[in-house]
mmCIF file of C-alpha atoms in Angstrom:
data_model
loop_
_atom_site.group_PDB
_atom_site.id
_atom_site.type_symbol
_atom_site.label_atom_id
_atom_site.label_comp_id
_atom_site.label_asym_id
_atom_site.label_seq_id
_atom_site.Cartn_x
_atom_site.Cartn_y
_atom_site.Cartn_z
ATOM 1 C CA MET A 138 -49.502 7.987 -7.305
ATOM 2 C CA PRO A 139 -47.262 7.600 -4.291
ATOM 3 C CA SER A 140 -46.255 10.808 -2.565
ATOM 4 C CA ALA A 141 -42.595 11.757 -2.424
ATOM 5 C CA PRO A 142 -41.835 11.638 1.763
ATOM 6 C CA SER A 143 -41.314 14.560 3.407
ATOM 7 C CA LYS A 144 -36.959 13.186 4.605
ATOM 8 C CA LEU A 145 -35.520 10.336 2.932
ATOM 9 C CA HIS A 146 -32.034 11.221 4.529
ATOM 10 C CA SER A 147 -30.144 13.952 4.475
ATOM 11 C CA ASN A 148 -30.692 13.785 0.585
ATOM 12 C CA PHE A 149 -27.705 14.548 -2.006
ATOM 13 C CA GLY A 150 -29.853 14.440 -5.183
ATOM 14 C CA ILE A 151 -33.072 12.259 -6.674
ATOM 15 C CA LYS A 152 -33.962 11.861 -9.932
ATOM 16 C CA THR A 153 -37.270 10.102 -10.316
ATOM 17 C CA GLY A 154 -39.037 8.966 -13.978
ATOM 18 C CA TYR A 155 -41.315 6.036 -15.649
ATOM 19 C CA THR A 156 -40.787 4.401 -18.923
ATOM 20 C CA GLY A 157 -42.917 1.279 -20.265
ATOM 21 C CA LYS A 158 -40.172 -1.140 -19.700
ATOM 22 C CA ALA A 159 -39.141 -0.617 -16.469
ATOM 23 C CA GLY A 160 -42.032 1.371 -14.641
ATOM 24 C CA ARG A 161 -41.244 3.783 -12.164
ATOM 25 C CA CYS A 162 -37.911 4.728 -11.351
ATOM 26 C CA LEU A 163 -35.568 6.008 -8.360
ATOM 27 C CA VAL A 164 -32.485 6.958 -8.139
ATOM 28 C CA ALA A 165 -31.797 9.192 -4.727
ATOM 29 C CA SER A 166 -28.835 9.771 -2.695
ATOM 30 C CA ALA A 167 -28.494 10.441 0.664
ATOM 31 C CA VAL A 168 -25.556 11.079 4.131
ATOM 32 C CA LYS A 169 -25.845 9.659 7.612
ATOM 33 C CA ASN A 170 -23.010 9.422 9.916
ATOM 34 C CA ASP A 171 -20.336 10.456 6.929
ATOM 35 C CA ILE A 172 -21.876 7.540 5.018
ATOM 36 C CA GLN A 173 -23.056 8.457 1.346
ATOM 37 C CA LEU A 174 -25.092 5.492 -0.751
ATOM 38 C CA LEU A 175 -27.217 5.178 -3.788
ATOM 39 C CA SER A 176 -30.240 3.549 -4.083
ATOM 40 C CA VAL A 177 -31.800 2.761 -7.253
ATOM 41 C CA VAL A 178 -35.490 1.289 -7.470
ATOM 42 C CA LEU A 179 -36.825 0.178 -10.810
ATOM 43 C CA GLY A 180 -40.564 -1.488 -11.783
ATOM 44 C CA THR A 181 -42.074 -0.493 -7.991
ATOM 45 C CA ARG A 182 -45.357 1.313 -7.492
ATOM 46 C CA ASP A 183 -44.141 2.878 -4.191
ATOM 47 C CA HIS A 184 -40.534 3.838 -5.205
ATOM 48 C CA PHE A 185 -40.287 6.599 -2.193
ATOM 49 C CA LYS A 186 -40.821 4.074 -0.140
ATOM 50 C CA ASN A 187 -38.825 1.584 -1.275
ATOM 51 C CA SER A 188 -36.063 3.740 -1.723
ATOM 52 C CA LYS A 189 -36.002 4.295 1.909
ATOM 53 C CA VAL A 190 -35.761 0.661 2.396
ATOM 54 C CA LEU A 191 -32.671 0.432 1.147
ATOM 55 C CA LEU A 192 -31.221 3.422 2.355
ATOM 56 C CA ASP A 193 -32.611 2.424 5.667
ATOM 57 C CA TYR A 194 -30.829 -1.186 5.521
ATOM 58 C CA GLY A 195 -27.795 0.126 4.184
ATOM 59 C CA PHE A 196 -26.962 2.641 6.793
ATOM 60 C CA SER A 197 -28.417 0.243 10.073
ATOM 61 C CA ASN A 198 -25.775 -3.360 8.302
ATOM 62 C CA TYR A 199 -22.937 -0.497 7.571
ATOM 63 C CA LYS A 200 -20.298 1.025 8.877
ATOM 64 C CA LEU A 201 -17.605 3.615 7.467
ATOM 65 C CA VAL A 202 -14.132 1.872 8.217
ATOM 66 C CA LYS A 203 -10.514 3.368 7.380
ATOM 67 C CA ALA A 204 -9.144 -0.105 5.538
ATOM 68 C CA ILE A 205 -5.605 1.846 4.521
ATOM 69 C CA GLU A 206 -3.974 4.719 6.231
ATOM 70 C CA LYS A 207 -1.023 5.608 3.881
ATOM 71 C CA SER A 208 1.520 6.392 6.788
ATOM 72 C CA LYS A 209 0.736 2.635 8.141
ATOM 73 C CA CYS A 210 0.240 1.244 4.683
ATOM 74 C CA SER A 211 4.517 1.019 4.099
ATOM 75 C CA ASN A 212 6.961 -0.855 2.926
ATOM 76 C CA VAL A 213 10.215 -0.962 1.776
ATOM 77 C CA VAL A 214 11.731 -1.891 -2.356
ATOM 78 C CA ASN A 215 15.327 -2.067 -3.096
ATOM 79 C CA VAL A 216 16.943 0.023 -5.446
ATOM 80 C CA GLU A 217 18.840 -1.785 -8.410
ATOM 81 C CA ASN A 218 22.100 1.134 -9.887
ATOM 82 C CA GLY A 219 20.986 3.820 -7.224
ATOM 83 C CA LYS A 220 22.442 6.275 -5.028
ATOM 84 C CA GLU A 221 20.541 4.542 -1.885
ATOM 85 C CA ASP A 222 20.130 0.569 -1.683
ATOM 86 C CA LYS A 223 16.493 1.108 -0.461
ATOM 87 C CA VAL A 224 13.619 3.247 -1.516
ATOM 88 C CA PHE A 225 10.969 3.520 1.515
ATOM 89 C CA ILE A 226 6.991 3.203 -0.151
ATOM 90 C CA GLN A 227 4.024 3.822 1.466
ATOM 91 C CA ALA A 228 -0.129 4.022 -0.039
ATOM 92 C CA LYS A 229 -0.975 6.570 -2.076
ATOM 93 C CA ASP A 230 -4.533 7.682 -0.413
ATOM 94 C CA ASP A 231 -5.648 6.486 3.080
ATOM 95 C CA ILE A 232 -9.045 4.555 1.931
ATOM 96 C CA PHE A 233 -12.315 4.351 3.963
ATOM 97 C CA ILE A 234 -14.868 1.702 2.936
ATOM 98 C CA PRO A 235 -18.193 0.558 3.897
ATOM 99 C CA LYS A 236 -17.900 -2.996 5.575
ATOM 100 C CA ALA A 237 -20.999 -4.899 7.166
ATOM 101 C CA GLU A 238 -20.181 -6.041 10.684
ATOM 102 C CA ASN A 239 -20.100 -10.368 9.098
ATOM 103 C CA GLU A 240 -17.430 -9.487 6.011
ATOM 104 C CA GLU A 241 -13.697 -9.962 6.601
ATOM 105 C CA MET A 242 -11.231 -6.880 5.500
ATOM 106 C CA ARG A 243 -7.362 -7.673 4.661
ATOM 107 C CA LEU A 244 -5.046 -5.599 3.210
ATOM 108 C CA GLU A 245 -2.284 -7.041 0.227
ATOM 109 C CA MET A 246 0.618 -5.398 -1.531
ATOM 110 C CA VAL A 247 1.688 -5.957 -4.746
ATOM 111 C CA ILE A 248 5.060 -4.997 -4.780
ATOM 112 C CA PRO A 249 8.239 -5.689 -6.467
ATOM 113 C CA ASN A 250 11.199 -7.652 -4.551
ATOM 114 C CA LYS A 251 13.715 -4.782 -6.469
ATOM 115 C CA ILE A 252 13.786 -1.872 -9.060
ATOM 116 C CA LYS A 253 15.611 0.042 -11.485
ATOM 117 C CA ALA A 254 16.912 3.891 -10.659
ATOM 118 C CA PRO A 255 15.895 6.374 -11.031
ATOM 119 C CA ILE A 256 13.222 6.935 -9.247
ATOM 120 C CA LEU A 257 10.634 9.732 -8.929
ATOM 121 C CA LYS A 258 9.244 10.815 -5.548
ATOM 122 C CA ASN A 259 5.289 9.795 -6.077
ATOM 123 C CA GLN A 260 6.561 7.273 -8.312
ATOM 124 C CA GLN A 261 4.280 4.221 -8.887
ATOM 125 C CA ILE A 262 6.070 1.036 -6.948
ATOM 126 C CA GLY A 263 3.437 -1.182 -6.083
ATOM 127 C CA VAL A 264 -0.197 -1.084 -5.239
ATOM 128 C CA ALA A 265 -2.590 -1.663 -2.137
ATOM 129 C CA TYR A 266 -5.569 -3.975 -2.014
ATOM 130 C CA VAL A 267 -7.977 -3.771 -0.071
ATOM 131 C CA TYR A 268 -10.083 -7.596 -0.379
ATOM 132 C CA ILE A 269 -13.871 -8.032 1.755
ATOM 133 C CA ASN A 270 -14.408 -12.058 1.509
ATOM 134 C CA ASP A 271 -11.314 -12.735 -0.288
ATOM 135 C CA LYS A 272 -12.781 -10.655 -3.278
ATOM 136 C CA ALA A 273 -11.123 -7.150 -4.347
ATOM 137 C CA VAL A 274 -13.112 -3.705 -3.945
ATOM 138 C CA TYR A 275 -10.499 -1.382 -3.063
ATOM 139 C CA SER A 276 -6.198 -0.457 -4.454
ATOM 140 C CA THR A 277 -4.324 2.608 -4.139
ATOM 141 C CA PRO A 278 -1.169 2.842 -5.258
ATOM 142 C CA MET A 279 1.549 2.816 -3.623
ATOM 143 C CA ILE A 280 4.201 5.790 -3.904
ATOM 144 C CA ALA A 281 8.080 6.073 -3.494
ATOM 145 C CA LYS A 282 8.414 9.218 -0.424
ATOM 146 C CA LYS A 283 11.552 10.589 -2.111
ATOM 147 C CA ASP A 284 13.470 10.663 -5.330
ATOM 148 C CA ILE A 285 16.665 8.175 -6.078
ATOM 149 C CA LYS A 286 19.384 8.919 -8.256
ATOM 150 C CA GLU A 287 21.262 6.533 -10.747
ATOM 151 C CA LYS A 288 24.679 6.292 -10.171
ATOM 152 C CA THR A 289 26.871 7.965 -12.050
ATOM 153 C CA LEU A 290 30.258 6.353 -13.396
ATOM 154 C CA SER A 291 32.270 8.528 -10.965
ATOM 155 C CA ASP A 292 29.929 6.228 -8.019
ATOM 156 C CA VAL A 293 30.783 3.372 -9.701
ATOM 157 C CA ILE A 294 34.405 3.774 -9.513
ATOM 158 C CA TYR A 295 33.814 5.226 -6.158
ATOM 159 C CA ASP A 296 32.308 1.665 -5.052
ATOM 160 C CA ILE A 297 35.146 -0.323 -6.494
ATOM 161 C CA PHE A 298 37.637 1.595 -4.961
ATOM 162 C CA ARG A 299 36.244 1.008 -1.673
ATOM 163 C CA ILE A 300 35.805 -2.131 -1.759
ATOM 164 C CA TRP A 301 38.845 -2.720 -2.317
ATOM 165 C CA LEU A 302 40.030 -0.873 0.114
ATOM 166 C CA ASP A 303 37.718 -3.221 2.195
ATOM 167 C CA ILE A 304 39.098 -6.300 0.827
ATOM 168 C CA ASN A 305 42.858 -5.056 1.458
ATOM 169 C CA LYS A 306 42.250 -4.371 5.053
ATOM 170 C CA HIS A 307 41.068 -7.762 4.998
ATOM 171 C CA LEU A 308 43.747 -9.439 4.010
ATOM 172 C CA SER A 309 46.049 -7.545 5.888
ATOM 173 C CA SER A 310 44.326 -8.627 8.854
ATOM 174 C CA LEU A 311 44.564 -12.320 7.690
ATOM 175 C CA SER A 312 48.092 -12.341 7.405
ATOM 176 C CA ASN A 313 48.870 -10.429 10.939
ATOM 177 C CA LEU A 314 46.653 -13.263 12.270
ATOM 178 C CA SER A 315 48.257 -16.255 10.378
ATOM 179 C CA ASN A 316 51.954 -14.846 11.643
ATOM 180 C CA LYS A 317 50.580 -13.882 15.149
ATOM 181 C CA SER A 318 49.305 -17.666 14.745
ATOM 182 C CA ALA A 319 52.875 -19.225 13.299
ATOM 183 C CA LEU A 320 54.126 -17.516 15.881
ATOM 184 C CA LYS A 321 52.468 -19.213 18.457
ATOM 185 C CA LEU A 322 52.623 -22.650 16.909
ATOM 186 C CA ASN A 323 56.402 -22.774 16.158
ATOM 187 C CA PRO A 324 58.492 -20.989 19.518
ATOM 188 C CA ARG A 325 61.939 -20.362 18.686
ATOM 189 C CA ILE A 326 64.092 -23.192 19.857
ATOM 190 C CA THR A 327 67.320 -22.973 21.582
ATOM 191 C CA LEU A 328 70.215 -25.278 22.133
ATOM 192 C CA ASP A 329 72.592 -24.720 25.019
ATOM 193 C CA ARG A 330 75.879 -26.368 23.837
ATOM 194 C CA GLY A 331 77.876 -26.361 26.897
#
């Protein structure tokens, strides 16, 4: 039986075992440079050595990157029938992922064009996805940053009154403009009968 190494890395936990079908097994977890990795080795003669090889590979080839920074992963969604026309949303969580140097990473937000009021602070309105090589690997909810109340009947009446005042103001401006234009185009002609 192979002996356990004195140290694999900063180990979080190890579970060894043996079954007739799987042979010697080892589940090991280690942390290095803020990255925690898990290795699972089945059916091998030197499960400690093979686990160390896997962990070394992971630590050598993957770096921890901030895939989503919640304060920068944000957008605005139109609000229907709300006391405010728009709601600011952002990612609920920062997301850190292990990423290999040669992997392509991109972010995609899936959010509606508009949402109906009322809206509660921290209500999920969409989802932000992290893609590695065109495969979605992580996601976090997109949440509302504040409450948006639904318009009341008095709000609707006020809006109608405001629109009516704006229309009258524009009609009055057009009427004054058309009277001035008429004066310029049709000057008064006086005849001298003398």
